[in-house]
Amino acid sequence: MNRSSTRDSLKTIGEFGLIRQLQRQWPTSSPRIVTGIGDDAAMLKTPPGQQLLISTDVLIEGIHFDLNYQTPKDLGWRAGVANLSDIAAMGGTPLYLLVSMALPVRVPPRHIRELYRGIQAACRPFNVELIGGDTSASPSQIFLSLTIMGSTRVNRALTRSNAEIGDHIFVTGTLGDANAGLRILQTHSANRRRPSAVETFLIRRHLRPAPRIHVGQLLANRKLAHAAIDLSDGLSSDIGHVCEDSRVGAEVRATDLPLSSQLRAFARRDKTDPVKIALQGGEDYELLFTAPAKHHQNVLRVSEQTKVPITCIGQIKPKTFGRQLVFPSGRKQKLSIESFRHFNSR
Amino acid sequence: MNRSSTRDSLKTIGEFGLIRQLQRQWPTSSPRIVTGIGDDAAMLKTPPGQQLLISTDVLIEGIHFDLNYQTPKDLGWRAGVANLSDIAAMGGTPLYLLVSMALPVRVPPRHIRELYRGIQAACRPFNVELIGGDTSASPSQIFLSLTIMGSTRVNRALTRSNAEIGDHIFVTGTLGDANAGLRILQTHSANRRRPSAVETFLIRRHLRPAPRIHVGQLLANRKLAHAAIDLSDGLSSDIGHVCEDSRVGAEVRATDLPLSSQLRAFARRDKTDPVKIALQGGEDYELLFTAPAKHHQNVLRVSEQTKVPITCIGQIKPKTFGRQLVFPSGRKQKLSIESFRHFNSR
């Protein structure tokens, strides 16, 4: 049961063997955890004066990922970040993770260990503890389901529903890189040439997004932001969630969207509009948040302290204004929620 | 987006439409929940003096279930009970549930609503609140991932690792019925005749298992039991987990295993051994627990109060004894963990 050679398979090590291997790989030791993996349920203490946060994400082979152009470790990293990012968007501190997967027998156990290493690598800077999960066979696709728990100080969490008219709208990092990176990966396996420096940058932004935990924590603890969300579906869609839940409108200035020079270079060569990629390209895992005008300078100070770029891209407006992208020419364009995404694409 | 006719499909209602429909179907109102579904993470208060429990289960079409012989509502019920049962085995009170699913487009939304109704029906007696989840498309199989949270009083949880030599071993209910019910369902679609009363009973035991929450709570709160586990893999396997984690052995008396008259009738007709079904048949979701001899009568009182049969089936022995099934003739048989189950079967 303990063999770790490349010749082992799910059939020989079995479900319990796999769980034991993974437990050894990611041992838990936190005094916050009374019982971790291995019982019917994990048992936890809540840090005093804190509220618990919990969020869950599924990742399906052929829908959310394709191991033809990413390694199992890349996949693990992205899965970890997708979850960490939900805690970041609440201004929280990540604490515990549960990892469930269903695996076809074709997947070699070393790939599963690599996948775990990727999740673990994304979580390591935040001392997140693995406290549970489930494993199963799967008839065809790999299914991943991660559940993350975190905490915030009572009444300090950043929700989607507190944006106020007049708030400045900010985003972290640059937008659209991850989507451009994905497009390169999807077409690259066909032409097989060595990626350029621009392509390498964008691919890495897709494969190794950074969770904005520290930005979220500072915004929450210093009470700088009114509302926040992480950009997992794309700005156009995600700002819609904030507006709907806060019953407000939004004006976004097209020229102020933070675009990397690499995205611009990619868009030029690909004859596409970089603004469109920035608006619709999902999975940047950057934060979008709103803050009152009086905190504008304090927000920029968070950027200096965390070394994460933060850009003001617009303003919260009354609900009747709708959600609009404005260009310097005065032209306006509606920002719409693309709600059919996962059920239509691929 | 609000249409509920049978002509709606995942493509027309979309992911967000589906989430909104399900939110309306299972509204949350508990003061324990600060923010429920709809933000990046749910926010929770921990009941004072309590420890939190968390557990997660995946259910894959073609591995754990087959909609050819169970309705979506049946599936939802079983998925709910599989999770509730983990909390029962800790002696806990179930509180919150997260439901994630990945669905092929062939699944009609009314089936998804039925599936939710089944989960909800299983959880209703315990006022469990739906606080989150995720939905996605799936290329072929239905994939379900449920995460349940609960609580116990500090230091009262029933773990797998506290069984002591001399403890009496108890089980709730009758064993093997669910597995016999599954066998009937799997063969029944072939012959299509009306099921007999015996078959109907066993099928129902498979489709609608009962979570033993109240038994677990009384055992934990009255400090009657040393260790507990729920029977999801089958007695033979699950008692092995308790023995391994508690570093003890066990003697189980074959004649004391609680078998329903229906299981005996089924086994007679099917020319199989009902004891073998009781030992290896999984997914009964009954509790197995160990209690010191001095609490034997108090344990039986729990049975009277909860109207759940509880039977003493053996005794915890030193580790060197191993795990043995004993027959009146004196014959002994080893009880082994079948660890390859999900990766080998089907």
mmCIF file of N, CA, C and O in Angstrom, chain B residues 17-72:
data_model
loop_
_atom_site.group_PDB
_atom_site.id
_atom_site.type_symbol
_atom_site.label_atom_id
_atom_site.label_comp_id
_atom_site.label_asym_id
_atom_site.label_seq_id
_atom_site.Cartn_x
_atom_site.Cartn_y
_atom_site.Cartn_z
ATOM 1 N N GLY B 17 -29.497 31.444 -13.185
ATOM 2 C CA GLY B 17 -30.929 31.209 -13.096
ATOM 3 C C GLY B 17 -31.216 30.005 -12.220
ATOM 4 O O GLY B 17 -32.108 30.029 -11.374
ATOM 5 N N LEU B 18 -30.415 28.959 -12.399
ATOM 6 C CA LEU B 18 -30.595 27.732 -11.621
ATOM 7 C C LEU B 18 -30.355 28.000 -10.140
ATOM 8 O O LEU B 18 -31.147 27.603 -9.280
ATOM 9 N N ILE B 19 -29.277 28.716 -9.837
ATOM 10 C CA ILE B 19 -28.962 29.014 -8.436
ATOM 11 C C ILE B 19 -30.100 29.807 -7.793
ATOM 12 O O ILE B 19 -30.518 29.519 -6.678
ATOM 13 N N ARG B 20 -30.645 30.788 -8.544
ATOM 14 C CA ARG B 20 -31.744 31.591 -7.992
ATOM 15 C C ARG B 20 -32.986 30.743 -7.735
ATOM 16 O O ARG B 20 -33.652 30.891 -6.723
ATOM 17 N N GLN B 21 -33.279 29.838 -8.676
ATOM 18 C CA GLN B 21 -34.435 28.953 -8.487
ATOM 19 C C GLN B 21 -34.272 28.118 -7.218
ATOM 20 O O GLN B 21 -35.198 27.963 -6.432
ATOM 21 N N LEU B 22 -33.062 27.581 -7.042
ATOM 22 C CA LEU B 22 -32.825 26.709 -5.897
ATOM 23 C C LEU B 22 -32.856 27.492 -4.589
ATOM 24 O O LEU B 22 -33.320 26.995 -3.570
ATOM 25 N N GLN B 23 -32.390 28.753 -4.636
ATOM 26 C CA GLN B 23 -32.439 29.613 -3.452
ATOM 27 C C GLN B 23 -33.876 29.850 -3.013
ATOM 28 O O GLN B 23 -34.183 29.847 -1.835
ATOM 29 N N ARG B 24 -34.761 30.071 -4.007
ATOM 30 C CA ARG B 24 -36.173 30.289 -3.674
ATOM 31 C C ARG B 24 -36.783 29.032 -3.085
ATOM 32 O O ARG B 24 -37.633 29.082 -2.215
ATOM 33 N N GLN B 25 -36.320 27.888 -3.613
ATOM 34 C CA GLN B 25 -36.878 26.612 -3.171
ATOM 35 C C GLN B 25 -36.503 26.296 -1.728
ATOM 36 O O GLN B 25 -37.220 25.608 -1.023
ATOM 37 N N TRP B 26 -35.354 26.753 -1.280
ATOM 38 C CA TRP B 26 -34.837 26.424 0.059
ATOM 39 C C TRP B 26 -34.318 27.700 0.705
ATOM 40 O O TRP B 26 -33.119 27.881 0.857
ATOM 41 N N PRO B 27 -35.231 28.619 1.085
ATOM 42 C CA PRO B 27 -34.775 29.894 1.638
ATOM 43 C C PRO B 27 -34.144 29.714 3.017
ATOM 44 O O PRO B 27 -34.541 28.817 3.762
ATOM 45 N N THR B 28 -33.153 30.528 3.332
ATOM 46 C CA THR B 28 -32.527 30.439 4.646
ATOM 47 C C THR B 28 -32.935 31.635 5.482
ATOM 48 O O THR B 28 -33.119 32.727 4.974
ATOM 49 N N SER B 29 -33.082 31.416 6.771
ATOM 50 C CA SER B 29 -33.567 32.488 7.633
ATOM 51 C C SER B 29 -32.958 32.437 9.025
ATOM 52 O O SER B 29 -33.289 33.229 9.877
ATOM 53 N N SER B 30 -32.059 31.500 9.259
ATOM 54 C CA SER B 30 -31.552 31.303 10.602
ATOM 55 C C SER B 30 -30.725 32.493 11.077
ATOM 56 O O SER B 30 -29.929 33.049 10.326
ATOM 57 N N PRO B 31 -30.899 32.884 12.349
ATOM 58 C CA PRO B 31 -30.064 33.962 12.887
ATOM 59 C C PRO B 31 -28.600 33.545 13.037
ATOM 60 O O PRO B 31 -27.737 34.391 13.219
ATOM 61 N N ARG B 32 -28.332 32.226 12.930
ATOM 62 C CA ARG B 32 -26.942 31.767 13.027
ATOM 63 C C ARG B 32 -26.155 32.122 11.774
ATOM 64 O O ARG B 32 -24.943 32.111 11.762
ATOM 65 N N ILE B 33 -26.901 32.385 10.652
ATOM 66 C CA ILE B 33 -26.226 32.663 9.394
ATOM 67 C C ILE B 33 -26.193 34.162 9.151
ATOM 68 O O ILE B 33 -27.232 34.812 9.126
ATOM 69 N N VAL B 34 -25.000 34.714 8.986
ATOM 70 C CA VAL B 34 -24.879 36.155 8.744
ATOM 71 C C VAL B 34 -25.120 36.438 7.262
ATOM 72 O O VAL B 34 -25.879 37.317 6.900
ATOM 73 N N THR B 35 -24.460 35.706 6.396
ATOM 74 C CA THR B 35 -24.699 35.787 4.956
ATOM 75 C C THR B 35 -24.773 34.366 4.423
ATOM 76 O O THR B 35 -23.904 33.553 4.716
ATOM 77 N N GLY B 36 -25.810 34.057 3.656
ATOM 78 C CA GLY B 36 -25.942 32.709 3.112
ATOM 79 C C GLY B 36 -25.470 32.655 1.671
ATOM 80 O O GLY B 36 -24.443 33.236 1.324
ATOM 81 N N ILE B 37 -26.255 31.984 0.833
ATOM 82 C CA ILE B 37 -25.919 31.856 -0.582
ATOM 83 C C ILE B 37 -25.848 33.226 -1.243
ATOM 84 O O ILE B 37 -26.608 34.118 -0.919
ATOM 85 N N GLY B 38 -24.948 33.388 -2.192
ATOM 86 C CA GLY B 38 -24.972 34.577 -3.031
ATOM 87 C C GLY B 38 -23.763 35.470 -2.886
ATOM 88 O O GLY B 38 -23.566 36.352 -3.701
ATOM 89 N N ASP B 39 -22.950 35.299 -1.863
ATOM 90 C CA ASP B 39 -21.717 36.076 -1.790
ATOM 91 C C ASP B 39 -20.544 35.137 -2.086
ATOM 92 O O ASP B 39 -20.738 33.982 -2.440
ATOM 93 N N ASP B 40 -19.329 35.662 -1.971
ATOM 94 C CA ASP B 40 -18.176 34.821 -2.284
ATOM 95 C C ASP B 40 -18.052 33.660 -1.309
ATOM 96 O O ASP B 40 -17.582 32.587 -1.650
ATOM 97 N N ALA B 41 -18.465 33.901 -0.076
ATOM 98 C CA ALA B 41 -18.457 32.842 0.929
ATOM 99 C C ALA B 41 -19.641 33.067 1.858
ATOM 100 O O ALA B 41 -20.136 34.187 1.977
ATOM 101 N N ALA B 42 -20.116 32.002 2.501
ATOM 102 C CA ALA B 42 -21.147 32.159 3.519
ATOM 103 C C ALA B 42 -20.457 32.529 4.828
ATOM 104 O O ALA B 42 -19.314 32.152 5.066
ATOM 105 N N MET B 43 -21.161 33.286 5.661
ATOM 106 C CA MET B 43 -20.601 33.742 6.927
ATOM 107 C C MET B 43 -21.430 33.165 8.062
ATOM 108 O O MET B 43 -22.653 33.245 8.033
ATOM 109 N N LEU B 44 -20.785 32.584 9.051
ATOM 110 C CA LEU B 44 -21.485 31.832 10.080
ATOM 111 C C LEU B 44 -21.081 32.252 11.480
ATOM 112 O O LEU B 44 -19.932 32.605 11.711
ATOM 113 N N LYS B 45 -22.031 32.152 12.403
ATOM 114 C CA LYS B 45 -21.690 32.271 13.824
ATOM 115 C C LYS B 45 -21.600 30.861 14.407
ATOM 116 O O LYS B 45 -22.393 29.997 14.058
ATOM 117 N N THR B 46 -20.650 30.633 15.290
ATOM 118 C CA THR B 46 -20.568 29.330 15.963
ATOM 119 C C THR B 46 -21.397 29.385 17.242
ATOM 120 O O THR B 46 -21.245 30.321 18.019
ATOM 121 N N PRO B 47 -22.269 28.395 17.452
ATOM 122 C CA PRO B 47 -23.025 28.388 18.700
ATOM 123 C C PRO B 47 -22.053 28.371 19.896
ATOM 124 O O PRO B 47 -21.061 27.646 19.857
ATOM 125 N N PRO B 48 -22.322 29.157 20.955
ATOM 126 C CA PRO B 48 -21.370 29.235 22.068
ATOM 127 C C PRO B 48 -21.189 27.882 22.769
ATOM 128 O O PRO B 48 -22.141 27.121 22.905
ATOM 129 N N GLY B 49 -19.960 27.591 23.205
ATOM 130 C CA GLY B 49 -19.674 26.336 23.908
ATOM 131 C C GLY B 49 -19.658 25.114 23.011
ATOM 132 O O GLY B 49 -19.672 23.986 23.490
ATOM 133 N N GLN B 50 -19.647 25.341 21.695
ATOM 134 C CA GLN B 50 -19.722 24.225 20.760
ATOM 135 C C GLN B 50 -18.457 24.132 19.911
ATOM 136 O O GLN B 50 -17.771 25.124 19.695
ATOM 137 N N GLN B 51 -18.189 22.928 19.438
ATOM 138 C CA GLN B 51 -17.163 22.729 18.422
ATOM 139 C C GLN B 51 -17.851 22.481 17.100
ATOM 140 O O GLN B 51 -18.903 21.846 17.054
ATOM 141 N N LEU B 52 -17.230 22.963 16.028
ATOM 142 C CA LEU B 52 -17.817 22.739 14.709
ATOM 143 C C LEU B 52 -17.354 21.413 14.129
ATOM 144 O O LEU B 52 -16.221 20.994 14.339
ATOM 145 N N LEU B 53 -18.238 20.777 13.387
ATOM 146 C CA LEU B 53 -17.912 19.554 12.659
ATOM 147 C C LEU B 53 -18.095 19.838 11.175
ATOM 148 O O LEU B 53 -18.988 20.583 10.791
ATOM 149 N N ILE B 54 -17.261 19.236 10.345
ATOM 150 C CA ILE B 54 -17.441 19.397 8.910
ATOM 151 C C ILE B 54 -17.068 18.100 8.206
ATOM 152 O O ILE B 54 -16.115 17.432 8.589
ATOM 153 N N SER B 55 -17.863 17.742 7.208
ATOM 154 C CA SER B 55 -17.614 16.504 6.482
ATOM 155 C C SER B 55 -18.117 16.662 5.052
ATOM 156 O O SER B 55 -19.035 17.438 4.794
ATOM 157 N N THR B 56 -17.515 15.931 4.127
ATOM 158 C CA THR B 56 -17.876 16.094 2.728
ATOM 159 C C THR B 56 -17.945 14.745 2.026
ATOM 160 O O THR B 56 -17.236 13.814 2.390
ATOM 161 N N ASP B 57 -18.831 14.621 1.054
ATOM 162 C CA ASP B 57 -19.037 13.370 0.320
ATOM 163 C C ASP B 57 -19.243 13.652 -1.151
ATOM 164 O O ASP B 57 -19.952 14.590 -1.501
ATOM 165 N N VAL B 58 -18.651 12.842 -2.008
ATOM 166 C CA VAL B 58 -18.955 12.960 -3.435
ATOM 167 C C VAL B 58 -19.798 11.769 -3.882
ATOM 168 O O VAL B 58 -19.665 10.662 -3.368
ATOM 169 N N LEU B 59 -20.695 12.014 -4.821
ATOM 170 C CA LEU B 59 -21.556 10.975 -5.388
ATOM 171 C C LEU B 59 -21.505 11.113 -6.905
ATOM 172 O O LEU B 59 -21.845 12.162 -7.450
ATOM 173 N N ILE B 60 -21.061 10.049 -7.574
ATOM 174 C CA ILE B 60 -20.838 10.107 -9.011
ATOM 175 C C ILE B 60 -21.801 9.152 -9.714
ATOM 176 O O ILE B 60 -21.926 7.985 -9.316
ATOM 177 N N GLU B 61 -22.436 9.658 -10.753
ATOM 178 C CA GLU B 61 -23.336 8.828 -11.561
ATOM 179 C C GLU B 61 -22.539 7.676 -12.182
ATOM 180 O O GLU B 61 -21.461 7.880 -12.726
ATOM 181 N N GLY B 62 -23.069 6.481 -12.078
ATOM 182 C CA GLY B 62 -22.378 5.323 -12.635
ATOM 183 C C GLY B 62 -21.459 4.647 -11.631
ATOM 184 O O GLY B 62 -20.988 3.539 -11.861
ATOM 185 N N ILE B 63 -21.178 5.340 -10.513
ATOM 186 C CA ILE B 63 -20.368 4.749 -9.439
ATOM 187 C C ILE B 63 -21.248 4.576 -8.200
ATOM 188 O O ILE B 63 -21.377 3.479 -7.673
ATOM 189 N N HIS B 64 -21.856 5.678 -7.769
ATOM 190 C CA HIS B 64 -22.669 5.641 -6.547
ATOM 191 C C HIS B 64 -24.163 5.574 -6.812
ATOM 192 O O HIS B 64 -24.925 5.269 -5.912
ATOM 193 N N PHE B 65 -24.574 5.942 -7.990
ATOM 194 C CA PHE B 65 -26.020 5.913 -8.255
ATOM 195 C C PHE B 65 -26.279 5.750 -9.745
ATOM 196 O O PHE B 65 -25.387 5.944 -10.576
ATOM 197 N N ASP B 66 -27.523 5.386 -10.034
ATOM 198 C CA ASP B 66 -27.952 5.134 -11.410
ATOM 199 C C ASP B 66 -29.411 5.569 -11.495
ATOM 200 O O ASP B 66 -30.275 5.002 -10.827
ATOM 201 N N LEU B 67 -29.690 6.611 -12.279
ATOM 202 C CA LEU B 67 -31.058 7.132 -12.331
ATOM 203 C C LEU B 67 -32.003 6.223 -13.115
ATOM 204 O O LEU B 67 -33.184 6.520 -13.240
ATOM 205 N N ASN B 68 -31.486 5.086 -13.585
ATOM 206 C CA ASN B 68 -32.378 4.098 -14.200
ATOM 207 C C ASN B 68 -33.233 3.389 -13.169
ATOM 208 O O ASN B 68 -34.289 2.875 -13.483
ATOM 209 N N TYR B 69 -32.747 3.312 -11.939
ATOM 210 C CA TYR B 69 -33.573 2.645 -10.934
ATOM 211 C C TYR B 69 -33.772 3.445 -9.655
ATOM 212 O O TYR B 69 -34.115 2.909 -8.629
ATOM 213 N N GLN B 70 -33.527 4.766 -9.725
ATOM 214 C CA GLN B 70 -33.957 5.597 -8.613
ATOM 215 C C GLN B 70 -34.324 6.969 -9.183
ATOM 216 O O GLN B 70 -33.810 7.388 -10.221
ATOM 217 N N THR B 71 -35.254 7.641 -8.520
ATOM 218 C CA THR B 71 -35.671 8.957 -8.986
ATOM 219 C C THR B 71 -34.658 9.997 -8.496
ATOM 220 O O THR B 71 -33.902 9.748 -7.557
ATOM 221 N N PRO B 72 -34.641 11.190 -9.123
ATOM 222 C CA PRO B 72 -33.753 12.254 -8.620
ATOM 223 C C PRO B 72 -34.036 12.575 -7.145
ATOM 224 O O PRO B 72 -33.122 12.873 -6.396
#
